Coordinates of C-alpha atoms in Angstrom, one line a residue:
Chain F
M12 CA 34.2 -8.3 -5.2
A13 CA 36.6 -9.7 -2.6
I14 CA 34.2 -10.8 0.1
K15 CA 35.1 -14.3 1.2
E16 CA 32.2 -16.7 1.3
G17 CA 31.8 -19.5 3.7
L18 CA 33.6 -18.0 6.7
R19 CA 33.8 -20.4 9.6
P20 CA 31.4 -18.9 12.2
G21 CA 33.3 -18.0 15.3
G22 CA 36.7 -18.4 13.5
R23 CA 39.3 -15.6 13.5
S24 CA 38.2 -14.4 10.1
A25 CA 34.5 -14.2 11.2
R26 CA 35.5 -12.2 14.4
V27 CA 37.5 -9.7 12.3
Q28 CA 34.6 -9.3 9.9
E29 CA 32.2 -8.7 12.8
S30 CA 34.4 -6.1 14.4
I31 CA 34.7 -4.2 11.1
H32 CA 31.0 -4.4 10.5
S33 CA 30.3 -3.2 14.0
A34 CA 32.8 -0.3 13.6
V35 CA 30.9 0.8 10.4
R36 CA 27.5 0.6 12.2
D37 CA 28.8 2.6 15.1
L38 CA 30.5 5.3 13.0
L39 CA 27.4 5.7 10.9
Q40 CA 25.5 6.6 14.1
E41 CA 28.0 9.3 14.8
Q42 CA 28.7 10.9 11.5
E43 CA 27.6 11.5 7.9
R44 CA 28.3 8.5 5.6
S45 CA 30.0 10.8 3.1
T46 CA 32.8 11.6 5.6
L47 CA 33.5 7.9 6.5
T48 CA 37.0 6.7 5.5
V49 CA 38.7 3.3 5.5
P50 CA 41.5 4.3 7.9
Q51 CA 38.9 5.6 10.3
I52 CA 36.9 2.3 10.2
A53 CA 40.2 0.3 10.6
A54 CA 41.2 2.3 13.7
R55 CA 37.8 1.8 15.3
A56 CA 37.8 -1.9 14.5
G57 CA 41.4 -2.4 15.7
V58 CA 42.7 -3.7 12.3
T59 CA 44.9 -2.2 9.6
P60 CA 43.4 -0.5 6.6
S61 CA 45.0 -3.2 4.4
T62 CA 42.9 -5.8 6.1
I63 CA 39.8 -4.0 4.8
Y64 CA 41.2 -3.3 1.3
R65 CA 42.2 -7.0 1.1
R66 CA 38.8 -8.3 2.0
W67 CA 36.5 -5.8 0.4
G68 CA 38.5 -4.0 -2.2
D69 CA 37.0 -0.5 -1.4
L70 CA 34.8 1.4 0.9
S71 CA 31.7 1.2 -1.2
A72 CA 31.9 -2.6 -1.2
L73 CA 32.3 -2.7 2.6
L74 CA 29.3 -0.3 3.0
A75 CA 27.2 -2.5 0.7
D76 CA 28.2 -5.6 2.6
V77 CA 27.2 -4.0 5.9
A78 CA 23.9 -2.8 4.4
L79 CA 23.2 -6.3 3.1
A80 CA 24.0 -8.0 6.4
R81 CA 21.4 -5.7 8.0
M82 CA 18.8 -6.6 5.4
R83 CA 19.5 -10.3 5.9
P84 CA 16.7 -11.2 8.4
D85 CA 17.6 -12.7 11.8
S86 CA 14.6 -14.8 11.8
E87 CA 11.9 -16.5 9.7
P88 CA 9.2 -14.2 8.3
A89 CA 6.3 -13.9 10.8
N90 CA 3.9 -16.9 10.7
T91 CA 0.3 -15.7 11.0
G92 CA -1.3 -19.0 10.1
T93 CA -2.5 -18.0 6.6
L94 CA -0.7 -17.4 3.3
R95 CA -2.4 -14.0 2.9
G96 CA -1.5 -13.0 6.4
D97 CA 2.1 -14.0 6.1
V98 CA 2.6 -12.1 2.8
L99 CA 0.8 -9.1 4.2
A100 CA 3.0 -9.0 7.3
W101 CA 6.2 -9.5 5.2
A102 CA 5.2 -6.8 2.7
E103 CA 4.3 -4.2 5.3
Q104 CA 7.6 -4.8 7.2
Y105 CA 9.5 -4.6 3.9
L106 CA 7.8 -1.3 2.9
D107 CA 8.5 0.1 6.4
E108 CA 12.2 -0.9 6.3
M109 CA 12.9 0.2 2.8
S110 CA 11.3 3.6 3.2
S111 CA 13.3 4.4 6.3
Q112 CA 16.5 6.3 5.9
P113 CA 18.7 3.3 6.6
G114 CA 16.7 1.3 4.0
R115 CA 17.1 4.1 1.4
N116 CA 20.9 4.2 2.1
M117 CA 21.0 0.4 1.8
L118 CA 19.3 0.5 -1.6
R119 CA 21.8 3.1 -2.8
D120 CA 24.9 1.4 -1.3
V121 CA 24.0 -2.0 -2.7
Q122 CA 23.6 -0.6 -6.2
S123 CA 27.0 1.1 -6.2
S124 CA 28.6 -2.3 -5.6
T125 CA 28.6 -5.6 -7.4
L126 CA 26.2 -7.0 -4.8
P127 CA 22.7 -5.9 -5.9
I128 CA 21.8 -9.3 -7.3
Y129 CA 21.8 -10.7 -3.8
C130 CA 18.8 -8.4 -3.0
A131 CA 16.4 -10.4 -5.2
T132 CA 18.0 -13.6 -3.8
I133 CA 17.4 -12.6 -0.2
I134 CA 13.9 -11.4 -0.8
G135 CA 13.2 -14.5 -2.8
G136 CA 14.4 -16.7 0.0
Q137 CA 12.1 -15.1 2.5
L138 CA 9.1 -15.3 0.2
Q139 CA 9.9 -18.9 -0.6
A140 CA 9.9 -19.7 3.1
I141 CA 6.4 -18.3 3.4
L142 CA 5.1 -20.2 0.3
D143 CA 6.6 -23.5 1.6
R144 CA 4.4 -23.3 4.7
Y145 CA 1.3 -23.8 2.5
P146 CA 2.1 -26.7 0.2
D147 CA -1.5 -27.6 -0.6
Q148 CA -2.7 -24.1 -1.6
P149 CA -2.8 -22.5 -5.0
K150 CA -0.2 -19.7 -4.9
P151 CA 1.8 -17.4 -7.1
S152 CA 5.5 -18.1 -7.8
V153 CA 8.2 -16.3 -5.9
D154 CA 9.1 -14.3 -9.0
R155 CA 5.5 -13.1 -9.4
L156 CA 5.4 -12.0 -5.8
I157 CA 8.6 -10.1 -6.2
N158 CA 7.3 -8.4 -9.4
L159 CA 4.0 -7.5 -7.9
V160 CA 4.9 -6.6 -4.3
A161 CA 8.6 -5.9 -3.8
A162 CA 9.2 -4.2 -7.1
P163 CA 6.6 -1.4 -6.8
T164 CA 7.7 -0.9 -3.1
V165 CA 11.3 -0.3 -4.2
F166 CA 10.5 1.6 -7.4
R167 CA 8.3 4.1 -5.6
I168 CA 10.9 4.7 -3.0
L169 CA 13.7 5.3 -5.6
F170 CA 11.8 7.1 -8.3
S171 CA 8.6 8.6 -7.0
E172 CA 7.7 11.5 -4.7
A173 CA 6.0 9.3 -2.1
P174 CA 6.3 5.7 -1.1
L175 CA 3.7 3.1 -2.1
E176 CA 0.5 3.6 0.0
V177 CA -0.4 0.7 2.2
G178 CA -3.8 0.4 0.6
E179 CA -2.3 -0.1 -2.8
L180 CA 0.2 -2.5 -1.3
H181 CA -2.7 -4.6 -0.1
R182 CA -4.5 -4.5 -3.4
L183 CA -1.3 -5.6 -5.2
I184 CA -1.0 -8.6 -2.8
E185 CA -4.7 -9.5 -3.6
I186 CA -3.9 -9.4 -7.3
A187 CA -0.8 -11.6 -6.7
L188 CA -2.8 -14.1 -4.7
S189 CA -5.7 -14.2 -7.1
Q190 CA -3.7 -15.2 -10.2
Chain Z
M25 CA 19.1 21.6 -7.6
A26 CA 19.8 24.6 -9.7
I27 CA 18.3 23.7 -13.0
K28 CA 16.3 26.7 -14.3
E29 CA 12.8 25.8 -15.3
G30 CA 10.9 27.5 -18.1
L31 CA 13.9 28.4 -20.3
R32 CA 12.7 30.4 -23.3
P33 CA 13.2 27.9 -26.3
G34 CA 15.7 29.3 -28.6
G35 CA 16.9 32.0 -26.2
R36 CA 20.5 32.4 -25.2
S37 CA 20.1 30.4 -22.1
A38 CA 18.5 27.5 -24.0
R39 CA 21.4 27.6 -26.5
V40 CA 24.0 27.5 -23.8
Q41 CA 22.2 24.5 -22.2
E42 CA 21.9 22.7 -25.4
S43 CA 25.7 23.2 -26.2
I44 CA 26.5 21.8 -22.7
H45 CA 24.2 18.8 -23.0
S46 CA 25.6 18.1 -26.4
A47 CA 29.2 18.3 -25.1
V48 CA 28.3 15.8 -22.4
R49 CA 26.8 13.4 -24.9
D50 CA 29.8 13.7 -27.2
L51 CA 32.3 13.1 -24.4
L52 CA 30.4 10.1 -23.1
Q53 CA 30.9 8.6 -26.6
E54 CA 34.6 9.1 -26.3
Q55 CA 35.5 8.2 -22.8
E56 CA 34.5 6.5 -19.5
R57 CA 32.0 8.5 -17.5
S58 CA 34.1 8.2 -14.4
T59 CA 36.8 10.2 -16.0
L60 CA 34.5 13.1 -17.1
T61 CA 35.2 16.5 -15.4
V62 CA 33.4 19.8 -15.4
P63 CA 36.3 21.8 -16.9
Q64 CA 36.5 19.3 -19.7
I65 CA 32.8 19.6 -20.5
A66 CA 33.0 23.4 -20.3
A67 CA 36.0 23.5 -22.7
R68 CA 34.1 21.3 -25.2
A69 CA 30.9 23.4 -24.9
G70 CA 32.8 26.7 -25.1
V71 CA 31.6 28.0 -21.8
T72 CA 33.4 28.6 -18.4
P73 CA 33.2 26.0 -15.7
S74 CA 31.4 28.5 -13.5
T75 CA 28.5 28.6 -16.0
I76 CA 28.0 24.9 -15.3
Y77 CA 28.4 25.1 -11.6
R78 CA 26.0 28.1 -11.5
R79 CA 23.3 26.2 -13.4
W80 CA 23.7 22.6 -12.2
G81 CA 25.6 22.8 -8.9
D82 CA 27.7 19.8 -9.6
L83 CA 28.7 17.2 -12.2
S84 CA 26.2 14.5 -11.0
A85 CA 23.3 16.9 -11.3
L86 CA 24.4 17.8 -14.9
L87 CA 24.7 14.1 -15.8
A88 CA 21.3 13.4 -14.4
D89 CA 19.8 16.2 -16.3
V90 CA 21.3 15.0 -19.6
A91 CA 20.1 11.4 -18.8
L92 CA 16.6 12.7 -18.1
A93 CA 16.5 14.8 -21.3
R94 CA 17.4 11.6 -23.2
M95 CA 14.6 9.7 -21.5
R96 CA 12.1 12.4 -22.2
P97 CA 10.5 11.0 -25.4
D98 CA 10.7 13.0 -28.6
S99 CA 7.3 11.8 -29.8
E100 CA 4.0 10.3 -28.5
P101 CA 4.0 6.6 -27.6
A102 CA 3.3 4.4 -30.7
N103 CA -0.4 4.2 -31.6
T104 CA -1.3 0.7 -32.6
G105 CA -5.0 1.1 -32.6
T106 CA -5.7 -0.8 -29.4
L107 CA -5.0 -0.2 -25.7
R108 CA -3.3 -3.6 -25.3
G109 CA -1.1 -3.0 -28.3
D110 CA -0.1 0.5 -27.2
V111 CA 0.8 -0.7 -23.7
L112 CA 2.7 -3.7 -25.1
A113 CA 4.7 -1.5 -27.5
W114 CA 5.4 1.1 -24.8
A115 CA 6.5 -1.6 -22.3
E116 CA 8.7 -3.5 -24.7
Q117 CA 10.5 -0.3 -25.7
Y118 CA 10.9 0.7 -22.0
L119 CA 12.4 -2.7 -21.2
D120 CA 14.8 -2.4 -24.1
E121 CA 15.9 1.1 -23.3
M122 CA 16.3 0.6 -19.5
S123 CA 18.3 -2.7 -19.9
S124 CA 20.7 -1.1 -22.3
Q125 CA 24.0 0.4 -20.9
P126 CA 22.8 4.0 -21.4
G127 CA 19.5 3.1 -19.7
R128 CA 21.3 1.6 -16.7
N129 CA 23.6 4.6 -16.5
M130 CA 20.6 6.9 -16.6
L131 CA 18.9 5.0 -13.7
R132 CA 22.1 5.4 -11.7
D133 CA 22.7 9.0 -12.6
V134 CA 19.2 10.1 -11.8
Q135 CA 19.2 8.4 -8.4
S136 CA 22.4 10.2 -7.3
S137 CA 20.7 13.6 -8.0
T138 CA 17.5 15.2 -6.7
L139 CA 15.8 14.4 -9.9
P140 CA 14.5 10.8 -9.5
I141 CA 10.9 11.9 -8.9
Y142 CA 10.7 13.2 -12.4
C143 CA 11.1 9.6 -13.7
A144 CA 7.7 8.5 -12.4
T145 CA 6.3 11.8 -13.7
I146 CA 7.6 11.2 -17.2
I147 CA 6.6 7.6 -17.4
G148 CA 3.2 8.6 -16.0
G149 CA 2.7 11.2 -18.7
Q150 CA 3.5 8.7 -21.5
L151 CA 1.1 6.1 -20.0
Q152 CA -1.6 8.7 -19.5
A153 CA -1.3 9.7 -23.2
I154 CA -2.0 6.1 -24.1
L155 CA -5.0 5.7 -21.7
D156 CA -6.5 9.0 -23.0
R157 CA -6.8 7.5 -26.5
Y158 CA -9.4 5.0 -25.3
P159 CA -11.8 7.0 -23.2
D160 CA -14.7 4.5 -23.5
Q161 CA -12.8 1.4 -22.4
P162 CA -12.4 0.0 -18.9
K163 CA -8.7 0.4 -18.0
P164 CA -6.3 0.5 -15.1
S165 CA -5.0 3.7 -13.5
V166 CA -1.7 5.1 -14.5
D167 CA -0.3 4.3 -11.0
R168 CA -1.4 0.7 -11.4
L169 CA 0.3 0.4 -14.8
I170 CA 3.5 1.9 -13.3
N171 CA 3.4 -0.6 -10.4
L172 CA 2.7 -3.6 -12.5
V173 CA 4.8 -2.9 -15.6
A174 CA 7.4 -0.2 -15.1
A175 CA 8.3 -1.1 -11.5
P176 CA 9.2 -4.8 -12.1
T177 CA 11.1 -3.8 -15.3
V178 CA 13.3 -1.4 -13.4
F179 CA 13.6 -3.5 -10.2
R180 CA 14.9 -6.5 -12.1
I181 CA 17.5 -4.4 -13.9
L182 CA 18.8 -2.9 -10.7
F183 CA 18.6 -5.8 -8.2
S184 CA 18.4 -9.0 -10.1
E185 CA 20.7 -11.1 -12.2
A186 CA 18.8 -10.9 -15.4
P187 CA 16.3 -8.4 -16.8
L188 CA 12.6 -9.2 -16.8
E189 CA 11.7 -11.8 -19.5
V190 CA 9.4 -10.5 -22.3
G191 CA 7.0 -13.3 -21.6
E192 CA 6.6 -12.3 -18.0
L193 CA 6.3 -8.6 -19.1
H194 CA 3.4 -9.7 -21.3
R195 CA 1.7 -11.6 -18.5
L196 CA 2.0 -8.6 -16.2
I197 CA 0.4 -6.4 -18.8
E198 CA -2.5 -8.9 -19.1
I199 CA -2.9 -8.8 -15.3
A200 CA -2.9 -4.9 -15.3
L201 CA -5.5 -4.8 -18.1
S202 CA -7.7 -7.4 -16.6
Q203 CA -8.2 -5.7 -13.2

């Protein structure tokens, strides 16, 4: 995995990365992902293919990085004023995003790279931000929330005929909050 | 997806399928899966490549079919005499199998085919067999058991740094049984 961590925001390296990410996003709007090639992305981004190979190693690592950057939320999870409300809002948005076609593609891209462990880290960070808002309330651990809410959401998308129903999502959240 | 359903057991078609499955299993013992080819499997199984293409369509569908056949249990889930014991025994074996390298490969193969929905069906059948042994006890639905036990097991394998800990698996089973 050759993604450089700690890029200086606004630096040359960050600008190159952003132009490559944006080329991938544009091309994915225009054509099937299976037809995407590194030289094509490089041409659109105005860099050489070797810039891409040097930084990401291969196409699947680049696609996974773009997918993860999409998943990384721009803002804090919604603040509804209650723990239950915040978890509900987060979980419903997560279910929506993951069951969409871009969400399904992301789940697949990330797995075929060495990045999947960042998924649980990103989700954990969002849920921790919610829990930290309510320091004086009894509440489940982040891991328990991931196991009871995020895991069934993703499992049903990947391995079942239909996504998790919102009613069952709500019941799983009640179970998580009542432990 | 070109897998023929309802093969007559012991018929010519079933024998051909078994020799192809067995060629795949043997070759996977000997070499990296990424180097496996259809002509190679055909040669080992004593059939023509077109027999394989006709029945499965492509290599990934064949690999997924072999992976699923492995997952399909040979026998009923262990009968320990109690609902809790049966679910525990099933869940610990599932965690073991899925975290092994063949289990991880299976999860990946199945997703890259059109077969993944059979996963939840197979798991559901095993859990239903357990629940049916205890008709007079209060118990969770199969879907709830899948959401609380199988989903976190698989999610942690695919998207997290470490598999689910056995202690947490036991606590999730207690939660499922106490609803």
